[in-house]
Amino acid sequence: MNPKIEITKTELLSDNWYLLNKVTYNFTPENGEPEVQRREVYDRGNGAAILLYNKEKQTVILTRQFRLPTFLNGNENGMMIEVCAGLLDEKNPEDCIKRETEEETGYRIHEVKKVFEAYMSPGAVTEILYFFTAEYQPEMKVSEGGGLATEHEYIEVMELAFEQAMTMVYNGEIKDAKTIMLLLHAKNNQLVTSKIFSTNLQS
């Protein structure tokens, strides 16, 4: 099905942080009659996320920070374990994620690999997220990380065994979608290994 779409009106509902618009459009399905539809759409720009991994140590670098929306929806303390991520600015995704990696984790990386991109909530949010991986070594650590004080970021940096991270996915300690996607990518492409993940696949 390839519908015909005609945007007829866009109303700004809020620009307090990012942009919340109410969009009215004509939707004409293939071999069908046109109908008027209205949706609210949140535009926060696009973003990038990265999984740092170490083959020799079989470890990954994750972060832990407070996320208000999860606190409002059942996450008791509001803390989330995630891969490093950030919103894009005028720079390209590769430059953005290198900068975010150093700010959040303290690791200065030079080579990143783009693995895929995805719309994370296509029913309501315009954002497309670019996913990356990169190997890290102890000597790449140039600061404690933790995010920028000017942005009121309070980020805990975590170095975990990959097997432990996968266990945390299955027991519900890791619930962040982008993090789960990159951890599964790492296992499926043998960037790191996990006996627990293999056992779950066979069961």
PDB file of N, CA, C and O in Angstrom, residues 35-75:
ATOM      1  N   GLU A  35      -9.345  10.757   3.237  1.00  0.00           N
ATOM      2  CA  GLU A  35      -9.907  11.079   4.542  1.00  0.00           C
ATOM      3  C   GLU A  35      -8.968  12.019   5.270  1.00  0.00           C
ATOM      4  O   GLU A  35      -7.749  11.992   5.064  1.00  0.00           O
ATOM      5  N   VAL A  36      -9.524  12.851   6.130  1.00  0.00           N
ATOM      6  CA  VAL A  36      -8.736  13.799   6.905  1.00  0.00           C
ATOM      7  C   VAL A  36      -8.280  13.128   8.197  1.00  0.00           C
ATOM      8  O   VAL A  36      -9.090  12.539   8.920  1.00  0.00           O
ATOM      9  N   GLN A  37      -6.981  13.203   8.488  1.00  0.00           N
ATOM     10  CA  GLN A  37      -6.436  12.644   9.719  1.00  0.00           C
ATOM     11  C   GLN A  37      -5.626  13.712  10.446  1.00  0.00           C
ATOM     12  O   GLN A  37      -5.078  14.628   9.830  1.00  0.00           O
ATOM     13  N   ARG A  38      -5.563  13.590  11.765  1.00  0.00           N
ATOM     14  CA  ARG A  38      -4.808  14.527  12.597  1.00  0.00           C
ATOM     15  C   ARG A  38      -3.951  13.740  13.591  1.00  0.00           C
ATOM     16  O   ARG A  38      -4.428  12.797  14.203  1.00  0.00           O
ATOM     17  N   ARG A  39      -2.720  14.163  13.732  1.00  0.00           N
ATOM     18  CA  ARG A  39      -1.810  13.508  14.671  1.00  0.00           C
ATOM     19  C   ARG A  39      -0.954  14.561  15.360  1.00  0.00           C
ATOM     20  O   ARG A  39      -0.603  15.588  14.766  1.00  0.00           O
ATOM     21  N   GLU A  40      -0.581  14.289  16.610  1.00  0.00           N
ATOM     22  CA  GLU A  40       0.414  15.105  17.296  1.00  0.00           C
ATOM     23  C   GLU A  40       1.784  14.460  17.098  1.00  0.00           C
ATOM     24  O   GLU A  40       1.936  13.240  17.261  1.00  0.00           O
ATOM     25  N   VAL A  41       2.762  15.272  16.739  1.00  0.00           N
ATOM     26  CA  VAL A  41       4.097  14.772  16.403  1.00  0.00           C
ATOM     27  C   VAL A  41       5.144  15.547  17.197  1.00  0.00           C
ATOM     28  O   VAL A  41       5.126  16.786  17.218  1.00  0.00           O
ATOM     29  N   TYR A  42       6.039  14.818  17.844  1.00  0.00           N
ATOM     30  CA  TYR A  42       7.095  15.430  18.651  1.00  0.00           C
ATOM     31  C   TYR A  42       8.394  15.402  17.861  1.00  0.00           C
ATOM     32  O   TYR A  42       8.847  14.340  17.420  1.00  0.00           O
ATOM     33  N   ASP A  43       8.988  16.571  17.671  1.00  0.00           N
ATOM     34  CA  ASP A  43      10.230  16.688  16.911  1.00  0.00           C
ATOM     35  C   ASP A  43      11.350  17.123  17.847  1.00  0.00           C
ATOM     36  O   ASP A  43      11.405  18.280  18.272  1.00  0.00           O
ATOM     37  N   ARG A  44      12.233  16.194  18.182  1.00  0.00           N
ATOM     38  CA  ARG A  44      13.369  16.494  19.059  1.00  0.00           C
ATOM     39  C   ARG A  44      14.696  16.367  18.320  1.00  0.00           C
ATOM     40  O   ARG A  44      15.758  16.315  18.922  1.00  0.00           O
ATOM     41  N   GLY A  45      14.628  16.308  16.982  1.00  0.00           N
ATOM     42  CA  GLY A  45      15.831  16.110  16.198  1.00  0.00           C
ATOM     43  C   GLY A  45      16.200  14.635  16.123  1.00  0.00           C
ATOM     44  O   GLY A  45      15.460  13.764  16.583  1.00  0.00           O
ATOM     45  N   ASN A  46      17.343  14.351  15.533  1.00  0.00           N
ATOM     46  CA  ASN A  46      17.830  12.984  15.414  1.00  0.00           C
ATOM     47  C   ASN A  46      18.954  12.735  16.412  1.00  0.00           C
ATOM     48  O   ASN A  46      19.469  13.654  17.031  1.00  0.00           O
ATOM     49  N   GLY A  47      19.328  11.463  16.569  1.00  0.00           N
ATOM     50  CA  GLY A  47      20.327  11.126  17.571  1.00  0.00           C
ATOM     51  C   GLY A  47      21.260  10.020  17.125  1.00  0.00           C
ATOM     52  O   GLY A  47      21.138   9.466  16.025  1.00  0.00           O
ATOM     53  N   ALA A  48      22.200   9.691  17.992  1.00  0.00           N
ATOM     54  CA  ALA A  48      23.163   8.622  17.742  1.00  0.00           C
ATOM     55  C   ALA A  48      23.442   7.891  19.038  1.00  0.00           C
ATOM     56  O   ALA A  48      23.377   8.471  20.124  1.00  0.00           O
ATOM     57  N   ALA A  49      23.732   6.598  18.922  1.00  0.00           N
ATOM     58  CA  ALA A  49      24.032   5.757  20.082  1.00  0.00           C
ATOM     59  C   ALA A  49      25.198   4.841  19.740  1.00  0.00           C
ATOM     60  O   ALA A  49      25.386   4.476  18.574  1.00  0.00           O
ATOM     61  N   ILE A  50      25.974   4.455  20.770  1.00  0.00           N
ATOM     62  CA  ILE A  50      27.156   3.635  20.503  1.00  0.00           C
ATOM     63  C   ILE A  50      27.383   2.622  21.616  1.00  0.00           C
ATOM     64  O   ILE A  50      27.175   2.917  22.795  1.00  0.00           O
ATOM     65  N   LEU A  51      27.795   1.433  21.216  1.00  0.00           N
ATOM     66  CA  LEU A  51      28.244   0.417  22.172  1.00  0.00           C
ATOM     67  C   LEU A  51      29.754   0.332  22.113  1.00  0.00           C
ATOM     68  O   LEU A  51      30.332  -0.002  21.067  1.00  0.00           O
ATOM     69  N   LEU A  52      30.412   0.628  23.226  1.00  0.00           N
ATOM     70  CA  LEU A  52      31.857   0.442  23.356  1.00  0.00           C
ATOM     71  C   LEU A  52      32.120  -0.962  23.892  1.00  0.00           C
ATOM     72  O   LEU A  52      31.513  -1.374  24.879  1.00  0.00           O
ATOM     73  N   TYR A  53      33.024  -1.687  23.245  1.00  0.00           N
ATOM     74  CA  TYR A  53      33.311  -3.062  23.670  1.00  0.00           C
ATOM     75  C   TYR A  53      34.809  -3.331  23.620  1.00  0.00           C
ATOM     76  O   TYR A  53      35.549  -2.688  22.867  1.00  0.00           O
ATOM     77  N   ASN A  54      35.231  -4.271  24.445  1.00  0.00           N
ATOM     78  CA  ASN A  54      36.628  -4.686  24.481  1.00  0.00           C
ATOM     79  C   ASN A  54      36.683  -6.196  24.300  1.00  0.00           C
ATOM     80  O   ASN A  54      36.166  -6.954  25.133  1.00  0.00           O
ATOM     81  N   LYS A  55      37.265  -6.635  23.185  1.00  0.00           N
ATOM     82  CA  LYS A  55      37.294  -8.062  22.855  1.00  0.00           C
ATOM     83  C   LYS A  55      38.115  -8.865  23.852  1.00  0.00           C
ATOM     84  O   LYS A  55      37.727  -9.960  24.248  1.00  0.00           O
ATOM     85  N   GLU A  56      39.284  -8.332  24.240  1.00  0.00           N
ATOM     86  CA  GLU A  56      40.174  -9.076  25.122  1.00  0.00           C
ATOM     87  C   GLU A  56      39.543  -9.289  26.503  1.00  0.00           C
ATOM     88  O   GLU A  56      39.577 -10.391  27.060  1.00  0.00           O
ATOM     89  N   LYS A  57      38.947  -8.235  27.034  1.00  0.00           N
ATOM     90  CA  LYS A  57      38.351  -8.305  28.364  1.00  0.00           C
ATOM     91  C   LYS A  57      36.921  -8.829  28.341  1.00  0.00           C
ATOM     92  O   LYS A  57      36.368  -9.164  29.381  1.00  0.00           O
ATOM     93  N   GLN A  58      36.303  -8.865  27.142  1.00  0.00           N
ATOM     94  CA  GLN A  58      34.901  -9.270  27.004  1.00  0.00           C
ATOM     95  C   GLN A  58      33.992  -8.373  27.853  1.00  0.00           C
ATOM     96  O   GLN A  58      33.133  -8.837  28.606  1.00  0.00           O
ATOM     97  N   THR A  59      34.225  -7.066  27.718  1.00  0.00           N
ATOM     98  CA  THR A  59      33.473  -6.093  28.499  1.00  0.00           C
ATOM     99  C   THR A  59      32.831  -5.056  27.586  1.00  0.00           C
ATOM    100  O   THR A  59      33.211  -4.897  26.422  1.00  0.00           O
ATOM    101  N   VAL A  60      31.870  -4.333  28.142  1.00  0.00           N
ATOM    102  CA  VAL A  60      31.230  -3.221  27.444  1.00  0.00           C
ATOM    103  C   VAL A  60      31.138  -2.035  28.401  1.00  0.00           C
ATOM    104  O   VAL A  60      31.159  -2.203  29.627  1.00  0.00           O
ATOM    105  N   ILE A  61      31.033  -0.843  27.837  1.00  0.00           N
ATOM    106  CA  ILE A  61      30.856   0.377  28.616  1.00  0.00           C
ATOM    107  C   ILE A  61      29.408   0.838  28.486  1.00  0.00           C
ATOM    108  O   ILE A  61      28.916   1.078  27.378  1.00  0.00           O
ATOM    109  N   LEU A  62      28.727   0.954  29.618  1.00  0.00           N
ATOM    110  CA  LEU A  62      27.358   1.454  29.648  1.00  0.00           C
ATOM    111  C   LEU A  62      27.287   2.642  30.600  1.00  0.00           C
ATOM    112  O   LEU A  62      28.251   2.947  31.310  1.00  0.00           O
ATOM    113  N   THR A  63      26.165   3.329  30.613  1.00  0.00           N
ATOM    114  CA  THR A  63      25.964   4.461  31.501  1.00  0.00           C
ATOM    115  C   THR A  63      24.698   4.248  32.317  1.00  0.00           C
ATOM    116  O   THR A  63      23.831   3.443  31.953  1.00  0.00           O
ATOM    117  N   ARG A  64      24.576   4.991  33.403  1.00  0.00           N
ATOM    118  CA  ARG A  64      23.387   4.915  34.261  1.00  0.00           C
ATOM    119  C   ARG A  64      23.004   6.328  34.664  1.00  0.00           C
ATOM    120  O   ARG A  64      23.834   7.079  35.169  1.00  0.00           O
ATOM    121  N   GLN A  65      21.743   6.692  34.406  1.00  0.00           N
ATOM    122  CA  GLN A  65      21.292   8.036  34.739  1.00  0.00           C
ATOM    123  C   GLN A  65      19.779   8.061  34.937  1.00  0.00           C
ATOM    124  O   GLN A  65      19.068   7.137  34.548  1.00  0.00           O
ATOM    125  N   PHE A  66      19.295   9.170  35.528  1.00  0.00           N
ATOM    126  CA  PHE A  66      17.873   9.322  35.805  1.00  0.00           C
ATOM    127  C   PHE A  66      17.120   9.722  34.550  1.00  0.00           C
ATOM    128  O   PHE A  66      17.536  10.621  33.824  1.00  0.00           O
ATOM    129  N   ARG A  67      15.979   9.051  34.304  1.00  0.00           N
ATOM    130  CA  ARG A  67      15.118   9.357  33.163  1.00  0.00           C
ATOM    131  C   ARG A  67      13.700   9.572  33.673  1.00  0.00           C
ATOM    132  O   ARG A  67      13.003   8.614  34.055  1.00  0.00           O
ATOM    133  N   LEU A  68      13.267  10.833  33.681  1.00  0.00           N
ATOM    134  CA  LEU A  68      11.971  11.180  34.241  1.00  0.00           C
ATOM    135  C   LEU A  68      10.802  10.421  33.613  1.00  0.00           C
ATOM    136  O   LEU A  68       9.927   9.928  34.349  1.00  0.00           O
ATOM    137  N   PRO A  69      10.701  10.296  32.281  1.00  0.00           N
ATOM    138  CA  PRO A  69       9.542   9.586  31.715  1.00  0.00           C
ATOM    139  C   PRO A  69       9.390   8.163  32.244  1.00  0.00           C
ATOM    140  O   PRO A  69       8.263   7.695  32.452  1.00  0.00           O
ATOM    141  N   THR A  70      10.506   7.469  32.486  1.00  0.00           N
ATOM    142  CA  THR A  70      10.398   6.106  33.018  1.00  0.00           C
ATOM    143  C   THR A  70       9.923   6.131  34.466  1.00  0.00           C
ATOM    144  O   THR A  70       9.183   5.243  34.900  1.00  0.00           O
ATOM    145  N   PHE A  71      10.345   7.141  35.211  1.00  0.00           N
ATOM    146  CA  PHE A  71       9.904   7.300  36.602  1.00  0.00           C
ATOM    147  C   PHE A  71       8.392   7.510  36.659  1.00  0.00           C
ATOM    148  O   PHE A  71       7.704   7.010  37.555  1.00  0.00           O
ATOM    149  N   LEU A  72       7.859   8.240  35.687  1.00  0.00           N
ATOM    150  CA  LEU A  72       6.423   8.508  35.631  1.00  0.00           C
ATOM    151  C   LEU A  72       5.621   7.307  35.151  1.00  0.00           C
ATOM    152  O   LEU A  72       4.397   7.301  35.240  1.00  0.00           O
ATOM    153  N   ASN A  73       6.328   6.295  34.628  1.00  0.00           N
ATOM    154  CA  ASN A  73       5.642   5.131  34.069  1.00  0.00           C
ATOM    155  C   ASN A  73       6.121   3.829  34.688  1.00  0.00           C
ATOM    156  O   ASN A  73       6.346   2.834  34.009  1.00  0.00           O
ATOM    157  N   GLY A  74       6.302   3.840  36.021  1.00  0.00           N
ATOM    158  CA  GLY A  74       6.521   2.588  36.731  1.00  0.00           C
ATOM    159  C   GLY A  74       7.941   2.240  37.108  1.00  0.00           C
ATOM    160  O   GLY A  74       8.157   1.261  37.833  1.00  0.00           O
ATOM    161  N   ASN A  75       8.942   2.989  36.624  1.00  0.00           N
ATOM    162  CA  ASN A  75      10.325   2.720  37.002  1.00  0.00           C
ATOM    163  C   ASN A  75      10.574   3.359  38.370  1.00  0.00           C
ATOM    164  O   ASN A  75      10.654   4.576  38.499  1.00  0.00           O
TER     165      ASN A  75
END
